Coordinates of C-alpha atoms and ligand atoms in Angstrom, one line a residue:
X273 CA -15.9 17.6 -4.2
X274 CA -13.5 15.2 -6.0
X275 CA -12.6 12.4 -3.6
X276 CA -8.9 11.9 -2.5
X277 CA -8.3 8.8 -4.9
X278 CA -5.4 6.2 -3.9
X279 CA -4.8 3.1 -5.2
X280 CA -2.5 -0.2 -4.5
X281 CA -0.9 -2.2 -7.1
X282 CA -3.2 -5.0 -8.8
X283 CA -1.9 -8.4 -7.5
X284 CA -0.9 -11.1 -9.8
X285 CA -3.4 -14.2 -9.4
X286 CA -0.3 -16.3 -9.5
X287 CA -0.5 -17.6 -6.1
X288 CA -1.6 -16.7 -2.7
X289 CA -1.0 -12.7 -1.2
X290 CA 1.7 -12.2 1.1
X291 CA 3.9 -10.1 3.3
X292 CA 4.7 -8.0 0.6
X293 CA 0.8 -7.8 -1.0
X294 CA -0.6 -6.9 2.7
X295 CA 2.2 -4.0 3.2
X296 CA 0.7 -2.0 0.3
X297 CA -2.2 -2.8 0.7
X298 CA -2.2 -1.9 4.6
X299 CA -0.3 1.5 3.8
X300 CA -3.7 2.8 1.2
X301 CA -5.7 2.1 4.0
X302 CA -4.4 3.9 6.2
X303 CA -4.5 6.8 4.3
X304 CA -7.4 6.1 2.7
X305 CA -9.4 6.5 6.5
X306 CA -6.9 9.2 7.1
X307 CA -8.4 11.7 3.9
X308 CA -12.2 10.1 4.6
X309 CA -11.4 12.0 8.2
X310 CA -9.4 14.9 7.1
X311 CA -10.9 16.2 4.1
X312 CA -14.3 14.7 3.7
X313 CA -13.6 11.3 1.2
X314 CA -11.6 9.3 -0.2
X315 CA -11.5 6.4 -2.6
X316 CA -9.6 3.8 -2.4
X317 CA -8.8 0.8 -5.1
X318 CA -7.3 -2.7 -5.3
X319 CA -7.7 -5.7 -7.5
X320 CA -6.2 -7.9 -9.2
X321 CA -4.0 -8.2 -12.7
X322 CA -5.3 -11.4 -13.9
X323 CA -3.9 -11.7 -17.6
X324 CA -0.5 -12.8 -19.1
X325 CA 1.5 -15.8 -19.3
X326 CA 2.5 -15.9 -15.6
X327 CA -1.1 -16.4 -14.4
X328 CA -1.7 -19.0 -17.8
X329 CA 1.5 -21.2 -16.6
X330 CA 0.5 -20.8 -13.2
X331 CA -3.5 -22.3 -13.8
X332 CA -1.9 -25.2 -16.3
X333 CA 0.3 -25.8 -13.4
X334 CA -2.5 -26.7 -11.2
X335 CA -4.5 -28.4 -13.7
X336 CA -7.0 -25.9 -14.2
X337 CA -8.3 -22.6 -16.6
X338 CA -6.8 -19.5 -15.9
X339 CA -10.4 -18.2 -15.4
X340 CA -10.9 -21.2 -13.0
X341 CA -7.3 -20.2 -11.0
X342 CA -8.0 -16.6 -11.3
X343 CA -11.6 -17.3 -9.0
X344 CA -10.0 -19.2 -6.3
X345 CA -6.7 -16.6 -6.0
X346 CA -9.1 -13.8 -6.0
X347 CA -10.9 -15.5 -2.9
X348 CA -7.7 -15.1 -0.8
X349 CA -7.0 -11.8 -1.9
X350 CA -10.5 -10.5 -0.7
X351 CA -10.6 -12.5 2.0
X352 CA -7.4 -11.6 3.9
X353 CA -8.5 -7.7 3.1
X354 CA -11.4 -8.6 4.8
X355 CA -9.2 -9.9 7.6
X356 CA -7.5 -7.0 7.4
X357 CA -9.8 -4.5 7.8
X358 CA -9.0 -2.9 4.1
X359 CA -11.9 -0.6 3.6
X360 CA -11.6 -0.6 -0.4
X361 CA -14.4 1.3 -2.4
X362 CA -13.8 -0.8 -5.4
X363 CA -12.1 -4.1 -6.0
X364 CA -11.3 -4.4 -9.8
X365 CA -10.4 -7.7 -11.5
X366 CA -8.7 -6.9 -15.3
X367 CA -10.7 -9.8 -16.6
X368 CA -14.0 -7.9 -15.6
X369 CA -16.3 -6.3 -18.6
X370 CA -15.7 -3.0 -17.7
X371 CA -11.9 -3.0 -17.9
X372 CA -11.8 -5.1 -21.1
X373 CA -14.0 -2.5 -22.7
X374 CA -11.6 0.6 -21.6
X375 CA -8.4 -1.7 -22.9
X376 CA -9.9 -2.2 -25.7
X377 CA -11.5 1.2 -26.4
X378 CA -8.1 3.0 -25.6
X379 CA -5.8 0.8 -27.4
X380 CA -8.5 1.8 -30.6
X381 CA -8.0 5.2 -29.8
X382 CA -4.2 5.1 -30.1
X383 CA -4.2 3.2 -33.1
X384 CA -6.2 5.5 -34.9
X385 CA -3.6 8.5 -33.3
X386 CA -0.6 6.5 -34.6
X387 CA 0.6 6.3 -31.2
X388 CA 0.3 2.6 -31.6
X389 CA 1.6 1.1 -34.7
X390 CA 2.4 -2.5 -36.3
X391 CA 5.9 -3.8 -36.5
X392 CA 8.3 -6.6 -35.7
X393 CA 9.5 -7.5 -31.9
X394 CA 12.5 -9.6 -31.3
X395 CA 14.5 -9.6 -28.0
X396 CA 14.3 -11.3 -24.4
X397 CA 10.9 -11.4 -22.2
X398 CA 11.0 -12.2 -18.8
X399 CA 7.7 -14.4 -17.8
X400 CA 8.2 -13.7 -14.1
X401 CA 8.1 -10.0 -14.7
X402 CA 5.9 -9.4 -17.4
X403 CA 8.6 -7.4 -18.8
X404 CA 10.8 -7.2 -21.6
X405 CA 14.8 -7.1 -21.3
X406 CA 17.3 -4.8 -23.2
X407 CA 19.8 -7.2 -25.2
X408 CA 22.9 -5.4 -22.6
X409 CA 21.1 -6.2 -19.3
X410 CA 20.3 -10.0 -20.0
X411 CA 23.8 -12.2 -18.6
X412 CA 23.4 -15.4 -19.1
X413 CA 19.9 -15.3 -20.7
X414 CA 19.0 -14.3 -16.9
X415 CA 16.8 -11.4 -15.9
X416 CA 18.2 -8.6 -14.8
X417 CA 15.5 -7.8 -12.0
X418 CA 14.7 -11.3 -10.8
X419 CA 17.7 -13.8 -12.1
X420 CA 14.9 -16.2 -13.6
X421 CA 15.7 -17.4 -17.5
X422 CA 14.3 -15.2 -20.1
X423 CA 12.8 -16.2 -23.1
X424 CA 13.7 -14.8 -26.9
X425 CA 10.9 -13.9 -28.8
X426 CA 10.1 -13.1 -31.9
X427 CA 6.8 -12.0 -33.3
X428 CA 4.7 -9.5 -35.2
X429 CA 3.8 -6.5 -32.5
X430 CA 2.2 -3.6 -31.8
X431 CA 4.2 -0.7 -30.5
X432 CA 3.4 2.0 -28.4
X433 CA 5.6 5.3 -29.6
X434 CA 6.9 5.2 -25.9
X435 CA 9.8 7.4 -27.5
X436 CA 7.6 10.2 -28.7
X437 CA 7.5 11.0 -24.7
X438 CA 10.7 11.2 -23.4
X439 CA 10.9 14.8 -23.4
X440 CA 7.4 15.5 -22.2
X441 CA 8.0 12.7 -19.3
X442 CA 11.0 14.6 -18.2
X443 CA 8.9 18.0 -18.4
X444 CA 6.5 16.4 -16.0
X445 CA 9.2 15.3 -13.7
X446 CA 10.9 18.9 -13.4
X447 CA 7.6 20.6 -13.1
X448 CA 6.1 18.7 -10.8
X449 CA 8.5 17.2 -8.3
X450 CA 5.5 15.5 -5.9
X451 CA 5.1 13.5 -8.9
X452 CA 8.1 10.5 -7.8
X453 CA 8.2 10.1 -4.3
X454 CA 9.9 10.0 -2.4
X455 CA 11.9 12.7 -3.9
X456 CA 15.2 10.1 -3.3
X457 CA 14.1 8.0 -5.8
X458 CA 13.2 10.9 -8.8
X459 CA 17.2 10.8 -10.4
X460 CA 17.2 7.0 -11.1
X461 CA 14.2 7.6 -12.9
X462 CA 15.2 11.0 -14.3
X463 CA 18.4 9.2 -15.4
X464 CA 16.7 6.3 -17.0
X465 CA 14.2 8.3 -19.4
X466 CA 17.0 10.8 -20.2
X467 CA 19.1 7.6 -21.3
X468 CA 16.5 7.2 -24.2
X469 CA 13.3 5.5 -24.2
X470 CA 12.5 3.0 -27.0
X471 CA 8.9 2.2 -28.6
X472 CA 7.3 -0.7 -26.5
X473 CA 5.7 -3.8 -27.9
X474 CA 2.3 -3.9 -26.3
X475 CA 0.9 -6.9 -28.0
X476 CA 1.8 -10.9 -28.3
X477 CA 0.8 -13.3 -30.5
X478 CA 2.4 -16.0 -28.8
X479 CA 0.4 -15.2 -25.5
X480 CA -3.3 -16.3 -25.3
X481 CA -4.4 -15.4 -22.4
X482 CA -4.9 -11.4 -22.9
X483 CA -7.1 -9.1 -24.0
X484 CA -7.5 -9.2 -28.0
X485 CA -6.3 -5.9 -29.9
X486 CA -9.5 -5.1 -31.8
X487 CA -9.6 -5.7 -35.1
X488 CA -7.0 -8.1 -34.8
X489 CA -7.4 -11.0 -32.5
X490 CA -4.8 -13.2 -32.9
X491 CA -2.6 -10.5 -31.2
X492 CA -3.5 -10.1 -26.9
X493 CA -2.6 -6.7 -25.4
X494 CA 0.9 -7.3 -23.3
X495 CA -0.3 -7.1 -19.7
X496 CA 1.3 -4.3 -18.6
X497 CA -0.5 -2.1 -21.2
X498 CA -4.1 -3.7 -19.6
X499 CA -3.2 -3.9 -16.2
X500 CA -2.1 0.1 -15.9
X501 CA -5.4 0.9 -17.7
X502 CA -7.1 -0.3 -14.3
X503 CA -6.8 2.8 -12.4
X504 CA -8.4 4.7 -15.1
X505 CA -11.2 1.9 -15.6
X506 CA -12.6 1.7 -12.5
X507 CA -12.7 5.3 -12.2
X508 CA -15.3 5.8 -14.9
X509 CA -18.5 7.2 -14.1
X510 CA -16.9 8.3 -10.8
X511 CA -15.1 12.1 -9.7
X512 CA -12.2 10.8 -8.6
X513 CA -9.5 11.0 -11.3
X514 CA -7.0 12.6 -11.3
X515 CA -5.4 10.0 -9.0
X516 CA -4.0 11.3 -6.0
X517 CA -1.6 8.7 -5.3
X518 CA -0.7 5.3 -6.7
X519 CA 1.3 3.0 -3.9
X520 CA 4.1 1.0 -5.9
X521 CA 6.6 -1.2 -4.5
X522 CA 9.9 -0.1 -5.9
X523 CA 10.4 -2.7 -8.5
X524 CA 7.1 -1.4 -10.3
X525 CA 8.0 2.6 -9.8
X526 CA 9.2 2.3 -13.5
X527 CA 6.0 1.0 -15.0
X528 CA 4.0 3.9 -13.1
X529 CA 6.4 6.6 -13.3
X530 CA 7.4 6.3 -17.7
X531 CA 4.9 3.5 -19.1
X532 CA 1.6 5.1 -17.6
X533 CA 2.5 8.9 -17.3
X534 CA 3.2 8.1 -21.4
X535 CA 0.1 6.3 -22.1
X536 CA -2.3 8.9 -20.5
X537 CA -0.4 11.9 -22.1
X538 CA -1.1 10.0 -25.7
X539 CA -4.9 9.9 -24.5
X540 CA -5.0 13.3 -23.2
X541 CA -5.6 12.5 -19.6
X542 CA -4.3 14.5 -16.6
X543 CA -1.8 12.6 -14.6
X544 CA -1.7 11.2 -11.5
X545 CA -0.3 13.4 -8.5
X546 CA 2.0 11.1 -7.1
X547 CA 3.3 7.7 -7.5
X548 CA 4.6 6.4 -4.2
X549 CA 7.2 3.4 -4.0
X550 CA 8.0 2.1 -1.0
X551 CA 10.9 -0.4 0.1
X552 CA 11.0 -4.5 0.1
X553 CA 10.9 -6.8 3.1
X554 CA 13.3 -9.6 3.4
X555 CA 12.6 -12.3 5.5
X556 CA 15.0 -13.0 8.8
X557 CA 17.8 -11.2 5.9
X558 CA 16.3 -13.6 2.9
X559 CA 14.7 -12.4 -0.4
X560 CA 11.3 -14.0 0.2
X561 CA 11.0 -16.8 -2.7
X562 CA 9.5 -19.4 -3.9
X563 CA 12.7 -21.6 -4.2
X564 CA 13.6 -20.7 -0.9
X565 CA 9.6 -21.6 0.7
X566 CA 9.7 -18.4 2.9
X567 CA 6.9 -16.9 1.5
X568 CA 5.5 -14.4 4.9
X569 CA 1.5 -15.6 5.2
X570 CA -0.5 -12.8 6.9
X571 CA -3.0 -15.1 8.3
X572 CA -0.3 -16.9 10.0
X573 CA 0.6 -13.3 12.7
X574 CA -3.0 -12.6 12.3
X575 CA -4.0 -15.5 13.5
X576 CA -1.1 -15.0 16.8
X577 CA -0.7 -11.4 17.3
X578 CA -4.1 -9.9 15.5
X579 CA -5.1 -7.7 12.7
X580 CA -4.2 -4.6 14.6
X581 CA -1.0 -6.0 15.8
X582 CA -0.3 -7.0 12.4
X583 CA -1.5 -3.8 10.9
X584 CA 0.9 -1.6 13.2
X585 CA 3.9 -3.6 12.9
X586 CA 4.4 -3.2 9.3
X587 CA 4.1 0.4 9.3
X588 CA 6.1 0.8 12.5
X589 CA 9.3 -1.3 12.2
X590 CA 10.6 0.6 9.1
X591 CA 10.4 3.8 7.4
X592 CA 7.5 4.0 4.7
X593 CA 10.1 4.2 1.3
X594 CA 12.8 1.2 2.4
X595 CA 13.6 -1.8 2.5
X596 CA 13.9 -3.4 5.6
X597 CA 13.2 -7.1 7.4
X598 CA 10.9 -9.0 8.6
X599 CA 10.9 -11.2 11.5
X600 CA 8.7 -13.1 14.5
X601 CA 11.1 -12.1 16.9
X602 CA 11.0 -8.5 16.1
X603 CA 6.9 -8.5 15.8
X604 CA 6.8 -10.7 18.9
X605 CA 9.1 -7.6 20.5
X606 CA 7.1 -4.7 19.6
X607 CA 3.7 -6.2 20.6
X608 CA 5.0 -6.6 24.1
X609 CA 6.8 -2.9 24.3
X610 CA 4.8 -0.7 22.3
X611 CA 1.5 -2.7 22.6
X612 CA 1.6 -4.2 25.5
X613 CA 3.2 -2.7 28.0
X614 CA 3.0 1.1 26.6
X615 CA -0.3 1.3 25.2
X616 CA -2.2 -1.3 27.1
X617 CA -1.1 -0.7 30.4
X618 CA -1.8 2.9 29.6
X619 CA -5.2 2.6 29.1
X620 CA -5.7 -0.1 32.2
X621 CA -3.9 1.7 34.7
X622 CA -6.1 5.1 34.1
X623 CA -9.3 3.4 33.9
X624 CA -8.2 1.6 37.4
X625 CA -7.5 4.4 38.9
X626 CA -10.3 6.5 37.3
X627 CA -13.1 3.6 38.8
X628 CA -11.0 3.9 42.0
X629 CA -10.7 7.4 43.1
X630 CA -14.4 7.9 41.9
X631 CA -13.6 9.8 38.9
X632 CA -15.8 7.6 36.4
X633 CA -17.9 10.9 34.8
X634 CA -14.6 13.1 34.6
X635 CA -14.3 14.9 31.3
X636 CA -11.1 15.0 29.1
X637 CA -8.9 19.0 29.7
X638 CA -5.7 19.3 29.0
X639 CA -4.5 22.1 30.5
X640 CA -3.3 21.5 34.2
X641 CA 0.4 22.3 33.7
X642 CA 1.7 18.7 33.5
X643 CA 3.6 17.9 30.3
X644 CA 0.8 16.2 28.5
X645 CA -1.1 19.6 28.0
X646 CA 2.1 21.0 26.1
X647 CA 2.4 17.6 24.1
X648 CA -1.2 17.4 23.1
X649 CA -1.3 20.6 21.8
X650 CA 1.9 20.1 19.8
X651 CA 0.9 17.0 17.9
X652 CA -1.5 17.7 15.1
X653 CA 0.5 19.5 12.6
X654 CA 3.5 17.2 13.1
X655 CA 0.9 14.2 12.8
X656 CA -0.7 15.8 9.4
X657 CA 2.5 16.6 7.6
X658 CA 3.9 13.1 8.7
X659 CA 0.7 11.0 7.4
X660 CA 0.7 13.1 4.1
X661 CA 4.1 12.5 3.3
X662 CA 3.2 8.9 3.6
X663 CA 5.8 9.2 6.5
X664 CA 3.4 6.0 9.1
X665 CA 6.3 5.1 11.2
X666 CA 7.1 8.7 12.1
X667 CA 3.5 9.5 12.1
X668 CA 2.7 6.6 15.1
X669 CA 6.0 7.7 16.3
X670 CA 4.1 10.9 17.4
X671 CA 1.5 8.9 18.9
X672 CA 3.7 6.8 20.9
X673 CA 5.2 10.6 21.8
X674 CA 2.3 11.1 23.6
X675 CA 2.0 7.3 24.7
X676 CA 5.3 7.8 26.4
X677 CA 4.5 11.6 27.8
X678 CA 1.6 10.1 29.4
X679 CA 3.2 7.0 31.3
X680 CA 6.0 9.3 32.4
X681 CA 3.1 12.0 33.7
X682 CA 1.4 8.8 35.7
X683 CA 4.7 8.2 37.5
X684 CA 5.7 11.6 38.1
X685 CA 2.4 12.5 39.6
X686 CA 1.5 9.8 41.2
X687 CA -2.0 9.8 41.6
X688 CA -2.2 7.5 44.4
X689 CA -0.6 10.2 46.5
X690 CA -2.8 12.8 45.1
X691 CA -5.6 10.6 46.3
X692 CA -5.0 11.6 50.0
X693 CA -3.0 14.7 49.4
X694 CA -4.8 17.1 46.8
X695 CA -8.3 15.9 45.5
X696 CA -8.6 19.2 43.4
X697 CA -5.0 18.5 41.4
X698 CA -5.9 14.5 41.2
X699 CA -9.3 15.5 38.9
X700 CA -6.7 17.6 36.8
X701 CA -4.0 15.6 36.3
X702 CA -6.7 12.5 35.5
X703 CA -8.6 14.7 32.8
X704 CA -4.8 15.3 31.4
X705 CA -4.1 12.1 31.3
X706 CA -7.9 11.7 29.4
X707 CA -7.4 14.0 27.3
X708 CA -4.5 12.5 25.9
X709 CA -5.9 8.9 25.7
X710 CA -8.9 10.7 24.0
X711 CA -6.3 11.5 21.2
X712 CA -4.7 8.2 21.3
X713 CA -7.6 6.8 19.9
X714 CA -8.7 9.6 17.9
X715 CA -5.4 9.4 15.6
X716 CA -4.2 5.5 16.2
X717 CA -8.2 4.9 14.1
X718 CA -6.5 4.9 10.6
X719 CA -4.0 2.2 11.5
X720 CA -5.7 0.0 14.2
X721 CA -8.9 0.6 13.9
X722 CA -10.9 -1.8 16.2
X723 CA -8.2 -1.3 18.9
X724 CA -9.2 2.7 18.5
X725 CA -12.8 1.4 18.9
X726 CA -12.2 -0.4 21.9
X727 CA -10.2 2.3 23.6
X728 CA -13.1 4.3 23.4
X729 CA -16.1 2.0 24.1
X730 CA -13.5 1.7 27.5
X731 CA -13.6 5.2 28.3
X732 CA -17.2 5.5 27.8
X733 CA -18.2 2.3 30.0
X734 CA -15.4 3.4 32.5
X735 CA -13.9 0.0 32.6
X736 CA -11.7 -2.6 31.5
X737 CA -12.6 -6.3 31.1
X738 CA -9.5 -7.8 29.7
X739 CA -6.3 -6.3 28.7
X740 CA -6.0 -4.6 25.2
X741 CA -3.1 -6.4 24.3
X742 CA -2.5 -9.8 26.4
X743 CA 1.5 -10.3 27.1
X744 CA 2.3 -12.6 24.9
X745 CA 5.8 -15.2 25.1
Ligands
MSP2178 N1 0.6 -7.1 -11.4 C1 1.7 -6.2 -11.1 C2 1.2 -4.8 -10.8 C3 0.3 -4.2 -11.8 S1 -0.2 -2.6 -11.3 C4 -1.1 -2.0 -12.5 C5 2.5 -6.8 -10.0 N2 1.9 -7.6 -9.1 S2 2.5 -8.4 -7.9 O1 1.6 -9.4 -7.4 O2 3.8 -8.9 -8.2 O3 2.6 -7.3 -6.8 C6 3.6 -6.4 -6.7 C7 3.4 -5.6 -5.5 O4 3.5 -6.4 -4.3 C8 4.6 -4.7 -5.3 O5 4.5 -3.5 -6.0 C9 4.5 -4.4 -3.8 O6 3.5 -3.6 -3.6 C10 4.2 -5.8 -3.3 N3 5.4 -6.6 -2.9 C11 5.7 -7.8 -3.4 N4 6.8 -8.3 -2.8 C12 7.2 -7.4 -1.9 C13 8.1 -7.4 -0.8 N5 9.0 -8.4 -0.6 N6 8.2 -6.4 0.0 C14 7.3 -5.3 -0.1 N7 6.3 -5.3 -1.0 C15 6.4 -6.2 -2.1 O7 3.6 -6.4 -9.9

């Protein structure tokens, strides 16, 4: 059976991963263990986009090769996945053999189609970006998606035929409407093609740092055109194409959603299901930036709060798709409501009571008229739609539904009184209250993982040695 592909965006080497890097990156996981449960496998990629004249200026900024700069980047990449708890299949860098070879084949290919041709490019290029600027966007020889200065350049090219697919790309839209997701986002893009799409240059001479066009090596394939080739590359070999979903950030959606649905219909491949593009963080209300030094370091809240922590904040604290912000105080707040108190005491308090009232080999039932019985049995299809929709807040919203159910069915019922009262109804309401904790785990596993683990190492060894989530100031 083909595996459930998904894949994250291939980080620049430029400097160290961030906030921004980790949300994506986080997000595949997730549904990455989510399908591997579900519906047998998945297969999920990252890497890293290691071409182009960002990562060259970058390298010869810190005195060294960009193949030097590239190796040292690439060790923080992997190394805060590891952190993490990324479970990628395949980690692909674009300077690898294997990706070279594809670029190279594929650009061959279109050559010899005429989808790629030789001309002249003149016009504004934004390093920053990797992109090139219509004449009408560029104020002030500034980019219009970043506000860095663009460069003119003028050069022989290659160009793809980008305009050949306007029509076809707008077919694909209408037909398939899982295609740009989420579904808010489809008119801009709609819009934008149906505005008019013009051939791309897809080589530079003035760039060294690339992959040489065949045949011709003092041009190197523009990085774009190498980079998208990725998901297709490390595919090969494997049964995992087409891709199921490709996770974006919302400045990229345009690359994925016209550049690479155009290049694979001039090869003949199938397209991708979906391209996801999900919303920007600020940083206490600021753009993170260099200039500004604001830069979110995972390892810094990883370090404080914990992967988990970490892991469930991003997804919790705004809907999957926006743009929202980022603060201490806000992560700082939700560890000690949601993890803290609701989830941790939780699991403490039934375990104490479980060892207490002698109840250590009771098995998990819902079904003794309390409300968690009704709850429980409600979740699952509102937990499925909402994790394959890419919806994760609402999705450990439903969780914390049951979190909430069960702290409220603990108070109501008081156990201590059933104790001395009604023996029979205590061992009910406690394998209720099991029962849901047994789901807690079972579903909470694709986003905090090792807390899921310990939850249920707990209720097998029947007790608790230290708190789940420590109060913190
Ligand atoms: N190399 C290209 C992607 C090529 S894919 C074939 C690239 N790299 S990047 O290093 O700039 O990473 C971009 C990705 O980082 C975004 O798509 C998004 O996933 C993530 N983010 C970077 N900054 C972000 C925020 N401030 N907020 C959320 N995510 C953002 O573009």
């Amino acid at each position: 059976m083909k595996k459930f592909y998904i894949t994250t965006p291939l980080y620049y080497v430029n400097d160290k991963p961030h906030l921004g890097h980790s949300y994506t990156t986080i997000a595949a996981d997730v549904l990455a263990r989510y399908y591997r449960a579900r519906s047998g496998d998945a297969f999920l990629l990252t890497g890293t986009d290691e071409h182009g004249s960002k990562i060259e200026e970058a390298s010869l900024k810190h005195g060294s090769t960009p193949v030097e700069w590239a190796d040292s980047i690439v060790g923080n990449f992997k190394g805060l996945w590891k952190r993490l708890n990324i479970s990628y299949d395949d980690f692909i860098r674009t300077t690898e053999p294997r990706h070279i070879k594809k670029v190279q084949e594929v650009f061959a290919k279109l050559l010899e189609s005429g989808d790629i041709y030789k001309g002249r490019y003149s016009g504004w290029y934004c390093v920053s970006c990797e992109a090139f600027c219509a004449d009408a966007q560029v104020i002030d020889g500034k980019c219009p998606d970043c506000a860095r200065q663009v460069s003119l350049v003028e050069e022989e090219s290659y160009f793809f035929k980008l305009s050949k697919y306007q029509d076809k790309i707008i077919e694909h839209y209408e037909k398939n409407p899982d295609f740009l997701k989420p579904s808010w986002r489809a008119a801009e893009m709609k819009n934008f093609v149906k505005s008019g799409l013009k051939d791309l240059s897809v080589s530079r001479t003035q760039v060294k740092w690339g992959i040489p066009v065949p045949g011709d090596e003092k041009h190197t394939i523009y990085v774009w055109f190498d980079a998208l080739l990725n998901y297709l590359s490390a595919s090969e070999g494997r049964d995992i194409w087409p891709c199921d979903i490709h996770f974006v950030g919302k400045e990229i959606f345009k690359f994925h959603t016209v550049i690479w649905p155009a290049i694979l219909m001039a090869l003949g491949v199938t397209l991708p299901k979906t391209v996801f593009a999900h919303g920007w963080w600020t940083v206490n209300g600021e753009k993170m930036s260099k200039s500004k030094g604001n830069f979110v370091d995972p390892n810094v809240f990883i370090d404080k709060y914990g992967c988990d922590a970490y892991r469930y904040f991003v997804l919790r604290q705004i809907p999957f798709g926006q743009d929202g912000d980022f603060s201490e105080s806000c992560l700082l707040e939700r560890y000690n409501s949601d993890l803290a108190n609701n989830l941790g005491n939780l699991v403490s308090r039934t375990l104490s009571m479980m060892s207490k009232y002698g109840l250590k080999n009771l098995r998990a039932s819902s079904g003794s008229g309390t409300p968690i019985g009704a709850a429980v049995s409600a979740f699952a299809p509102k937990f499925y739609l909402a994790m394959e929709n890419a919806e994760f807040g609402a999705a450990l919203s439903h969780i914390w539904e049951i979190i909430n159910i069960t702290n409220k069915t603990i108070d109501s019922e008081k156990p201590w009184a059933l104790a001395k009262s009604d023996p029979k109804k205590l061992e009910q309401v406690m394998s209720d209250i099991l029962s849901a904790l047994v789901l807690i785990a079972d579903n909470l596993r694709f986003f905090m993982p090792e807390t899921s683990d310990r939850i249920k190492k707990i209720l097998e060894c029947g007790e608790v040695s230290e708190p789940l989530f420590p109060r913190l100031q």
